[in-house]
Amino acid sequence: MRPVARNRYGGAARMDNVSAQHVQMSSTDAVIRTSALTKVYAGADFRAVDELNLSVDRGEIFGLLGPNGAGKTTTAGMLTTRVIPTSGAAFVAGVDIVAHPTLAKQAVGVVSQTNSLDRQLNVWENLYFHGRLFGMGATSSRRRSDELLEQFQLSKWARASVYALSGGMAQRLMVARSIFHRPAVLFMDEPTAGLDPQSRLALWDILRELHAQGQTILLTTHYMEEADQLCERVAIMDHGRILALDTPEGLKRSVGVDTIVTVKASGDQAALAASLEAALDGVTRTRVTEHGVELHVKGGERLLARCVAVAEEGGYEVEDLSLAEPTLETVFINLTGKELRD
Amino acid sequence: MGGGAALGADQPVQIQGVSRSAFAASRTALGALLLRDLVVLRKNLWEFVLRTVIQPFLLCFVFLFVFPKIGQAVGSTHSTGGPSAFATVLVAGVVGISIMFQGVQSVALQMSQEFGFTREIEDRVQAPCPIWLVAMAKVLSGSVQGILSALIVLPIASVVHAAGVEAHVNLHWWIVVTVVPLSCVAMSALGLVLGTSFEPRNIGLMFGFVVLPITFLGGTYYQWTKLAPVRIGGWPWLQSIVLVNPLIYVNEGMRAAFTNVPHMHLYIIYPVLVGFCAVFLTVGLRNFRRRVLS
């Protein structure tokens, strides 16, 4: 994270020629920059977002990962001008979003959590009028609508009512609409929440394709697979703060754990966890979960065999035993002591 | 918010994705929002015409056709001029009430729906223009629909009547081309206030406690100038109280525009309608902003 000096970008807000050059130079690296960005909702006694410093590079898929209420949606809301920051500063494509929300909106594409398609227009018209809204002429808007329907495999639904679309198709149309005006950043708030697994995979493919075309994407999610699979960098958020920020691999390495062992056995789970921790080398953390006792282990040899031996010596009957690599969930547990889904 | 200020900053900024000034972007966005509403109107033209004419048609049918036929014509007993005088009063009122319902239907109902279950508003407010302009576009297209409905309703209202009953329509063009658009903006702005104040589940309440009283106490079926005999002591209470009702001024304005019957003075009608526009727009835009931004 590189915190932004506000005065460096303050010039962008005044939009004189000199600062416009500044913006152009700086926008080659960071498309989103925030500095001590903070939001306290009216009537709340806590900070929904707490002095956030963030920098997202051009062409990056960046993920905000965290449980519900972590401040992800508020962060995305501020960056898309829907939520007014209480303090701090944020720049999208070099535009101060607080001073110039109208300018900033030109640079922003948004896919919201809920279906916000225009119900009174058909599929094609939803795209066409979006183009007109963003200043495209009738001819070019018509052409781009056709192209995008083709690209998102919705051509044969062009004249259909949006009520006829399945959840996955509606989501695709919303993505097509959001990138219509070639925004500098595409914001996606929980893009796959509520989608069936097949549609989720299809959407991931679309996002990878957009990424390959150089589209900068910021997505919020509470699915760790989504962050892991898609994002180049992930910021793990909780209580309005970024707890860790790195590539998914970097985050997983940072835990200092090689293996997650889950032992499912009958009997006193806490006692089993204690005896396993005492008997095995390199156990950094133990947890009792609904799936059994979970051990975070660094190094260690013959783990499975030794687990079984220790459990059976203690009189436990081992039902199941599994090994896994650490995930972003592990990272989150390590940072907060709780699970993402809580 | 800086939206209003940014609108004035008409300077090109060459940044990736931000190629137009806020003013230029807002102007084209407004055009596109209106174009979208007109296209939707054209798609649903028959629905629009039907919902516009049904109420005026029924009012005229019952009061000006059925009542005279069955011998209970309004105005036949102690009014001067008989049923035809009442027809003349009603025709103007029917146009006024159509303009008001257009404001409620094309702005209030739609907006409450978009805020409610469809969440379409979330996308609309990402348009590259200030938030208030999104609401203003709705008011403008509501006003256009109001004008259209006046154009449709006036001829219908002046021909649906029994033999022997005749509405005396006299068009005062200068008043028509000023008071009709002004009334349409005021009623669409009222629609904005209602649409941003009532949750979709409370729409029934809105009709019962706001729309109905406004309609019945809005001078549709009677002239405001004739209310003076309704008194407590020496105080013409009804004539005084209904002055808070914006529809009174709309209907009296319609009477001034379309008929020769006595009406409230134009020196009152114009400034008060302008005042209602200002108040409704202020409250409506503030409500809208509050519901959209947090």
XYZ file of C-alpha atoms in Angstrom:
636
model
C 0.000 0.000 0.000
C 1.248 3.410 -0.912
C -0.661 6.096 0.867
C -1.554 9.066 -1.310
C -0.483 12.542 -0.420
C -3.642 14.488 -0.894
C -1.979 17.662 -2.122
C -0.315 15.821 -4.944
C -3.682 14.988 -6.412
C -5.525 18.030 -5.155
C -4.558 19.586 -8.467
C -6.755 17.112 -10.284
C -9.757 18.560 -8.512
C -9.044 21.988 -9.916
C -8.539 20.546 -13.380
C -6.068 23.089 -14.627
C -3.817 22.035 -17.468
C -0.788 21.324 -15.340
C -2.631 19.037 -13.003
C -4.361 17.275 -15.865
C -0.882 16.264 -17.010
C -0.156 15.119 -13.483
C -3.198 12.966 -13.583
C -2.260 11.463 -16.878
C 1.219 10.572 -15.696
C 0.063 9.102 -12.439
C -2.892 7.245 -13.919
C -0.531 4.952 -15.753
C 0.107 3.093 -12.503
C -2.851 3.532 -10.153
C -6.454 3.711 -11.307
C -7.843 3.797 -7.776
C -6.139 5.531 -4.891
C -7.569 6.203 -1.484
C -5.996 7.911 1.437
C -7.360 7.534 4.965
C -10.799 6.997 3.405
C -13.329 6.780 6.215
C -17.083 6.345 6.473
C -19.232 6.651 9.560
C -22.922 6.227 8.758
C -25.341 8.661 10.349
C -26.407 7.329 13.725
C -23.688 4.654 13.845
C -21.027 4.748 16.533
C -18.448 2.771 14.558
C -16.496 3.317 11.392
C -17.868 1.236 8.522
C -14.621 1.972 6.710
C -11.682 3.044 8.824
C -8.856 5.074 7.291
C -8.480 2.941 4.224
C -5.358 3.346 2.108
C -5.643 1.516 -1.141
C -4.022 1.599 -4.529
C -5.255 -0.457 -7.464
C -3.127 -0.599 -10.594
C -4.344 -0.369 -14.118
C -5.307 -3.707 -15.609
C -5.467 -5.421 -12.249
C -8.224 -7.622 -10.857
C -8.320 -6.581 -7.259
C -10.416 -8.290 -4.619
C -11.824 -7.010 -1.353
C -12.412 -10.152 0.673
C -14.188 -10.191 3.991
C -17.313 -11.254 5.850
C -20.595 -9.359 5.662
C -20.277 -6.007 7.367
C -16.527 -5.790 6.807
C -16.898 -2.528 4.875
C -16.373 -3.886 1.346
C -19.642 -2.645 -0.069
C -19.233 0.717 1.646
C -15.770 1.024 0.100
C -17.118 0.209 -3.350
C -20.038 2.577 -2.672
C -17.690 5.459 -1.912
C -15.573 4.770 -4.991
C -18.699 4.734 -7.181
C -19.972 8.009 -5.581
C -23.044 6.453 -3.948
C -21.694 6.725 -0.415
C -20.260 10.059 0.677
C -17.010 9.647 2.629
C -16.888 11.111 6.119
C -13.199 11.929 5.743
C -10.180 11.068 3.675
C -9.750 11.236 -0.059
C -10.214 8.948 -3.032
C -9.339 9.238 -6.686
C -10.689 7.124 -9.498
C -8.918 7.549 -12.841
C -7.315 10.602 -11.301
C -10.625 12.296 -10.475
C -11.405 13.341 -6.917
C -14.634 11.438 -6.289
C -15.778 13.765 -3.528
C -15.246 17.022 -5.400
C -16.235 15.757 -8.841
C -18.596 12.790 -8.604
C -20.128 13.611 -11.975
C -16.751 13.401 -13.703
C -15.792 10.290 -11.786
C -18.943 8.488 -12.906
C -17.751 8.675 -16.518
C -14.797 6.490 -15.547
C -16.730 3.947 -13.546
C -18.703 0.851 -14.502
C -20.853 -0.761 -11.834
C -22.426 -4.181 -11.459
C -24.600 -4.059 -8.367
C -25.560 -6.982 -6.148
C -29.165 -6.928 -7.293
C -30.624 -6.991 -10.772
C -30.911 -3.347 -11.766
C -31.788 -3.851 -15.442
C -34.400 -1.542 -16.920
C -37.540 -3.707 -16.864
C -39.356 -1.567 -19.410
C -36.687 -1.982 -22.056
C -35.716 -5.144 -23.863
C -32.257 -6.725 -23.676
C -30.819 -4.824 -26.629
C -32.335 -1.514 -25.523
C -30.805 -1.896 -22.080
C -27.412 -1.700 -23.753
C -28.319 0.872 -26.380
C -29.676 3.452 -23.933
C -26.714 2.946 -21.648
C -24.508 3.997 -24.553
C -26.653 7.043 -25.197
C -26.562 7.888 -21.496
C -22.780 7.908 -21.617
C -22.676 10.207 -24.605
C -22.362 7.777 -27.482
C -24.131 8.627 -30.737
C -26.999 6.530 -32.072
C -24.914 4.698 -34.669
C -21.970 3.790 -32.496
C -24.232 2.866 -29.601
C -26.209 0.570 -31.881
C -23.026 -1.055 -33.171
C -21.539 -1.587 -29.726
C -24.806 -3.029 -28.417
C -24.726 -5.637 -31.187
C -21.064 -6.413 -30.528
C -21.547 -6.824 -26.802
C -24.606 -9.050 -27.184
C -22.499 -11.218 -29.485
C -19.563 -11.252 -27.080
C -21.758 -12.120 -24.106
C -23.741 -14.716 -26.060
C -27.023 -12.909 -25.657
C -27.668 -12.111 -29.329
C -30.632 -14.384 -29.695
C -32.251 -12.704 -26.669
C -31.780 -9.206 -28.106
C -35.495 -8.456 -28.436
C -36.559 -10.391 -25.362
C -37.904 -8.776 -22.222
C -35.380 -8.752 -19.391
C -37.955 -10.698 -17.366
C -37.250 -13.643 -19.666
C -33.587 -13.870 -18.643
C -32.267 -16.372 -16.124
C -30.213 -15.065 -13.203
C -26.960 -15.885 -14.958
C -28.025 -14.230 -18.214
C -29.241 -11.120 -16.402
C -25.864 -10.948 -14.682
C -24.064 -11.235 -18.025
C -26.195 -8.447 -19.444
C -25.376 -6.269 -16.447
C -21.663 -6.902 -16.972
C -22.012 -6.088 -20.671
C -23.826 -2.880 -19.786
C -21.248 -1.887 -17.189
C -18.307 -2.106 -19.600
C -20.247 -0.532 -22.486
C -18.678 2.921 -22.020
C -15.188 1.430 -21.553
C -14.805 2.507 -17.939
C -11.377 2.879 -16.377
C -12.545 0.621 -13.540
C -15.270 -1.966 -13.320
C -16.751 -2.349 -9.826
C -18.499 -5.580 -9.021
C -20.220 -5.972 -5.685
C -20.516 -9.658 -4.763
C -20.894 -10.534 -8.453
C -21.658 -14.203 -7.971
C -23.799 -14.036 -4.842
C -27.000 -15.911 -5.552
C -25.783 -17.473 -8.794
C -25.831 -21.212 -9.377
C -22.379 -22.866 -9.566
C -22.473 -23.147 -13.351
C -23.314 -19.466 -13.840
C -20.616 -18.577 -11.347
C -17.970 -20.423 -13.374
C -19.266 -18.797 -16.556
C -19.000 -15.360 -14.971
C -15.457 -16.101 -13.796
C -14.554 -16.920 -17.402
C -16.039 -13.618 -18.548
C -14.086 -11.697 -15.932
C -10.861 -13.458 -16.935
C -11.543 -12.517 -20.527
C -12.146 -8.872 -19.603
C -8.973 -8.951 -17.547
C -7.058 -10.303 -20.539
C -8.347 -7.333 -22.526
C -6.817 -5.025 -19.932
C -9.941 -4.108 -17.963
C -9.244 -2.996 -14.396
C -11.684 -4.741 -12.064
C -12.363 -4.265 -8.388
C -14.596 -6.892 -6.913
C -15.912 -7.451 -3.440
C -16.626 -10.968 -2.311
C -17.007 -13.153 0.699
C -16.207 -16.286 -1.294
C -12.570 -17.069 -0.724
C -12.434 -19.317 -3.822
C -13.544 -16.386 -5.912
C -10.818 -14.120 -4.568
C -8.255 -16.922 -4.857
C -9.186 -17.952 -8.402
C -9.690 -14.551 -9.964
C -7.774 -11.848 -8.196
C -4.196 -10.813 -8.713
C -4.176 -9.085 -5.381
C -6.536 -9.473 -2.470
C -7.158 -7.174 0.466
C -8.611 -8.975 3.434
C -10.999 -6.672 5.264
C -12.702 -6.808 8.613
C -14.321 -4.047 10.680
C -13.567 -1.455 8.013
C -9.826 -2.090 7.967
C -7.471 -3.922 5.670
C -5.826 -6.668 7.682
C -3.577 -7.974 4.922
C -2.961 -7.234 1.290
C -1.005 -9.374 -1.135
C -1.335 -11.861 -3.949
C -3.386 -14.901 -2.930
C -0.175 -16.968 -2.870
C 1.618 -14.352 -0.811
C -1.228 -14.242 1.676
C -1.259 -18.020 2.027
C 2.531 -18.107 2.422
C 2.326 -15.432 5.076
C 0.435 -17.772 7.375
C 3.554 -19.889 7.714
C 1.614 -23.109 7.496
C 2.158 -25.889 4.969
C -0.690 -28.219 5.750
C -4.139 -28.197 7.297
C -4.973 -31.518 8.914
C -8.529 -32.279 9.866
C -9.097 -35.219 12.213
C -12.607 -36.430 12.698
C -12.932 -38.640 15.727
C -15.395 -39.458 18.472
C -14.976 -38.170 22.024
C -13.793 -34.943 23.673
C -12.715 -32.729 20.792
C -10.872 -30.132 22.892
C -8.833 -32.800 24.668
C -8.003 -34.469 21.356
C -6.856 -31.094 19.974
C -4.630 -30.577 23.016
C -3.015 -33.996 22.836
C -2.437 -33.724 19.071
C -0.817 -30.318 19.532
C 1.450 -31.682 22.260
C 2.499 -34.778 20.375
C 3.086 -33.398 16.882
C 5.849 -31.044 15.760
C 5.138 -27.743 13.990
C 1.482 -27.282 15.007
C 0.854 -23.527 14.970
C -2.863 -23.512 15.729
C -5.658 -25.929 16.570
C -9.386 -25.372 16.142
C -12.441 -27.450 16.827
C -14.845 -27.187 13.893
C -17.968 -28.998 12.819
C -15.763 -31.218 10.658
C -13.519 -32.258 13.548
C -10.249 -31.018 14.955
C -8.292 -28.817 12.607
C -4.513 -28.505 12.901
C -2.395 -25.896 11.157
C 0.996 -27.489 10.703
C 4.304 -26.174 9.483
C 6.648 -28.868 8.186
C 6.186 -32.172 9.981
C 6.743 -35.660 8.642
C 4.464 -38.667 8.471
C 1.625 -36.452 9.623
C -1.250 -38.769 8.843
C 0.280 -41.813 10.474
C 1.230 -39.889 13.596
C -2.211 -38.307 13.887
C -3.855 -41.703 13.815
C -1.369 -43.076 16.355
C -1.866 -40.187 18.801
C -5.639 -40.303 18.501
C -5.856 -44.046 19.021
C -3.419 -44.000 21.926
C -5.818 -41.547 23.565
C -8.707 -43.929 22.994
C -10.346 -41.995 20.160
C -11.852 -43.739 17.181
C -10.691 -41.937 14.012
C -13.507 -41.728 11.459
C -11.891 -39.530 8.904
C -8.645 -37.798 8.247
C -7.814 -35.218 5.606
C -4.947 -33.049 4.466
C -5.340 -29.749 2.688
C -3.270 -26.784 1.676
C -3.895 -23.478 3.375
C -6.548 -21.279 1.762
C -7.502 -17.642 2.096
C -9.912 -18.877 4.734
C -6.890 -20.029 6.738
C -5.414 -16.589 6.347
C -8.593 -14.966 7.548
C -8.842 -17.309 10.539
C -5.240 -16.570 11.363
C -5.851 -12.841 11.257
C -9.174 -12.662 13.058
C -9.642 -15.949 14.889
C -13.009 -16.421 13.194
C -14.306 -17.906 9.967
C -15.168 -15.866 6.881
C -18.705 -17.130 6.790
C -19.485 -16.194 10.386
C -22.038 17.634 -2.960
C -19.916 19.129 -5.692
C -22.278 17.890 -8.404
C -23.861 21.264 -8.931
C -20.524 23.046 -8.882
C -18.883 20.513 -11.170
C -21.623 21.061 -13.697
C -20.272 24.535 -14.270
C -16.678 23.394 -14.803
C -16.815 23.164 -18.556
C -13.210 22.217 -19.193
C -11.964 19.176 -21.029
C -9.936 16.809 -18.891
C -7.956 14.166 -20.712
C -7.908 11.226 -18.374
C -8.528 7.622 -19.187
C -12.284 7.151 -19.166
C -13.021 10.812 -18.403
C -13.074 12.561 -21.737
C -15.951 15.006 -21.399
C -16.612 17.919 -19.100
C -19.253 17.411 -16.431
C -21.517 19.862 -18.216
C -21.304 18.141 -21.603
C -21.759 14.720 -20.014
C -24.767 15.903 -18.022
C -26.415 17.456 -21.049
C -26.189 14.279 -23.124
C -27.231 12.178 -20.133
C -30.360 14.299 -19.669
C -31.158 13.888 -23.362
C -30.728 10.116 -23.095
C -32.886 9.854 -19.956
C -35.697 11.735 -21.719
C -35.242 9.714 -24.903
C -35.524 6.511 -22.902
C -38.777 7.693 -21.296
C -40.227 8.695 -24.665
C -39.346 5.315 -26.179
C -41.011 3.564 -23.255
C -44.038 5.827 -23.709
C -44.226 4.958 -27.402
C -43.990 1.244 -26.589
C -46.832 1.505 -24.104
C -48.815 4.090 -26.030
C -52.133 2.279 -25.845
C -51.731 1.583 -22.185
C -50.939 5.270 -21.697
C -53.961 6.435 -23.676
C -56.319 4.015 -21.929
C -55.171 4.851 -18.419
C -55.367 8.545 -19.321
C -58.885 8.537 -20.733
C -60.623 6.066 -18.462
C -61.165 8.366 -15.495
C -62.205 11.492 -17.464
C -64.460 9.378 -19.646
C -66.216 7.816 -16.648
C -66.606 11.167 -14.895
C -68.155 12.757 -17.966
C -70.234 9.693 -18.708
C -71.772 9.543 -15.220
C -72.165 13.263 -14.535
C -72.942 14.574 -17.996
C -74.680 11.649 -19.656
C -76.254 9.335 -17.079
C -77.321 11.993 -14.566
C -79.239 14.151 -17.059
C -80.834 10.999 -18.532
C -82.212 9.851 -15.195
C -83.319 13.296 -14.165
C -80.727 14.069 -11.506
C -78.525 16.324 -13.590
C -76.135 18.371 -11.501
C -76.842 22.076 -11.706
C -80.450 21.588 -12.761
C -82.028 22.987 -9.626
C -80.538 26.085 -8.054
C -77.543 26.858 -10.229
C -77.902 29.322 -12.996
C -77.333 27.850 -16.399
C -78.383 24.282 -15.605
C -76.479 21.112 -16.607
C -74.542 22.859 -19.359
C -72.970 25.241 -16.841
C -71.923 22.266 -14.726
C -70.549 20.545 -17.830
C -68.415 23.596 -18.534
C -67.080 23.579 -14.967
C -66.433 19.834 -15.057
C -64.612 19.735 -18.399
C -61.879 22.032 -17.113
C -61.718 20.068 -13.843
C -61.391 16.798 -15.689
C -58.362 18.089 -17.593
C -56.838 19.299 -14.313
C -57.365 15.981 -12.581
C -55.857 14.115 -15.559
C -52.731 16.214 -15.283
C -52.511 15.400 -11.602
C -52.993 11.671 -12.104
C -50.340 11.717 -14.785
C -47.927 13.174 -12.237
C -48.809 10.451 -9.749
C -48.682 7.619 -12.263
C -45.703 8.499 -14.397
C -43.515 9.820 -11.592
C -44.688 8.670 -8.143
C -45.647 5.084 -8.957
C -42.625 4.497 -11.169
C -40.191 5.995 -8.745
C -41.533 4.114 -5.781
C -41.215 0.913 -7.805
C -37.669 1.680 -8.917
C -36.660 2.445 -5.350
C -38.494 -0.605 -4.151
C -38.312 -4.026 -5.613
C -36.697 -3.475 -9.011
C -33.740 -1.397 -7.744
C -33.428 0.062 -11.256
C -32.579 3.342 -9.620
C -29.167 1.946 -8.640
C -28.161 1.919 -12.263
C -29.896 5.149 -13.219
C -27.950 7.175 -10.664
C -24.633 5.954 -12.090
C -25.420 8.107 -15.123
C -22.613 10.617 -15.670
C -24.621 13.574 -14.384
C -25.514 15.010 -10.987
C -28.017 12.934 -9.000
C -30.617 15.709 -9.014
C -30.674 15.705 -12.794
C -31.842 12.068 -12.800
C -34.866 13.075 -10.721
C -35.368 16.223 -12.771
C -35.471 14.149 -15.968
C -38.320 12.111 -14.456
C -40.215 15.297 -13.628
C -39.682 16.614 -17.147
C -40.901 13.480 -18.863
C -43.821 13.323 -16.400
C -44.677 16.870 -17.469
C -44.577 15.952 -21.141
C -46.954 13.082 -20.407
C -49.190 15.504 -18.506
C -49.370 17.800 -21.527
C -50.165 14.841 -23.785
C -52.927 13.715 -21.462
C -54.424 17.222 -21.452
C -54.433 17.126 -25.252
C -56.187 13.766 -25.260
C -58.664 14.469 -22.479
C -59.982 17.899 -23.465
C -61.717 16.769 -26.690
C -63.132 13.658 -25.027
C -64.454 15.607 -22.064
C -66.097 18.156 -24.270
C -68.022 15.628 -26.386
C -69.182 12.982 -23.881
C -72.533 14.273 -22.696
C -76.275 13.765 -23.126
C -78.275 15.654 -25.713
C -79.135 19.108 -24.467
C -76.063 19.266 -22.195
C -73.171 21.157 -23.671
C -69.819 22.242 -22.296
C -68.891 25.707 -23.471
C -65.199 25.479 -24.284
C -63.414 28.710 -25.122
C -59.669 28.453 -25.543
C -57.608 31.347 -24.244
C -54.391 30.479 -25.958
C -51.931 32.514 -23.942
C -53.252 30.999 -20.771
C -53.369 27.504 -22.308
C -49.709 27.502 -23.370
C -48.524 28.818 -20.006
C -50.778 27.395 -17.328
C -50.931 23.859 -18.738
C -47.129 23.278 -18.769
C -46.781 25.010 -15.404
C -49.474 22.786 -13.910
C -47.825 19.708 -15.421
C -44.472 20.548 -13.833
C -46.122 21.253 -10.471
C -48.037 17.944 -10.514
C -45.015 15.912 -11.669
C -42.987 17.533 -8.911
C -45.752 16.522 -6.496
C -45.349 13.019 -7.939
C -41.637 13.184 -7.126
C -42.398 14.134 -3.529
C -44.928 11.294 -3.177
C -42.757 8.727 -4.969
C -39.758 9.468 -2.790
C -41.771 9.603 0.445
C -43.885 6.462 0.238
C -42.541 2.913 0.281
C -44.062 0.661 -2.390
C -45.971 -1.252 0.283
C -47.608 2.003 1.426
C -48.868 3.043 -1.989
C -52.429 2.228 -0.910
C -52.040 4.706 1.939
C -50.773 7.303 -0.489
C -53.895 6.954 -2.617
C -56.250 6.933 0.354
C -54.809 9.756 2.386
C -53.168 12.014 -0.181
C -54.454 11.452 -3.692
C -58.157 11.069 -2.877
C -58.469 14.156 -0.621
C -56.518 16.219 -3.138
C -58.883 15.054 -5.868
C -62.168 15.589 -4.068
C -61.161 18.833 -2.417
C -59.322 20.090 -5.472
C -62.133 21.901 -7.230
C -62.626 19.322 -9.956
C -66.419 19.251 -9.642
C -66.938 22.819 -8.477
C -65.464 26.270 -8.794
C -63.405 27.543 -5.928
C -65.147 30.892 -6.325
C -68.505 29.241 -5.508
C -67.402 27.752 -2.169
C -68.044 30.890 -0.117
C -71.513 29.799 1.146
C -69.936 26.900 3.085
C -69.386 28.767 6.358
C -69.049 28.444 10.103
C -70.171 31.720 11.594
C -68.971 34.232 9.069
C -65.894 32.226 8.067
C -65.891 30.483 4.659
C -63.875 27.629 6.132
C -63.896 25.261 3.176
C -62.873 27.951 0.721
C -60.006 28.873 3.036
C -58.778 25.386 3.868
C -58.659 24.089 0.301
C -56.191 26.844 -0.540
C -53.418 24.496 0.678
C -54.431 22.075 -2.080
C -52.314 22.588 -5.203
C -54.991 21.029 -7.411
C -57.294 24.022 -6.707
C -54.908 26.301 -8.574
C -54.460 23.800 -11.393
C -58.212 23.434 -11.875
C -58.885 27.156 -11.613
C -56.086 27.661 -14.121
C -57.751 25.158 -16.473
C -61.028 27.087 -16.099
C -59.227 30.292 -17.021
C -57.584 28.551 -19.995
C -60.477 26.577 -21.427
C -63.696 28.368 -20.420
C -65.320 31.700 -19.764
C -66.635 30.748 -16.310
C -65.538 32.826 -13.291
C -62.264 31.625 -11.787
C -59.661 32.530 -9.245
C -57.615 35.506 -10.367
C -54.654 34.720 -12.621
C -52.479 36.968 -10.462
C -52.956 34.359 -7.759
C -52.837 31.222 -9.911
C -49.485 31.825 -11.616
C -47.353 32.784 -8.603
C -48.871 30.086 -6.394
C -48.279 27.385 -9.024
C -44.697 28.600 -9.407
C -44.392 28.473 -5.617
C -45.710 24.888 -5.489
C -43.224 23.905 -8.214
C -40.399 25.346 -6.153
C -41.496 23.696 -2.907
C -42.220 20.282 -4.429
C -38.973 20.264 -6.396
C -36.953 21.272 -3.348
C -38.521 18.620 -1.129
C -38.614 15.977 -3.879
C -35.003 16.428 -4.936
C -33.875 16.426 -1.305
C -35.804 13.203 -0.641
C -34.394 11.656 -3.792
C -30.835 12.523 -2.845
C -31.323 11.133 0.642
C -32.640 7.848 -0.651
C -29.909 7.443 -3.226
C -26.850 8.598 -1.329
C -25.711 7.554 2.104
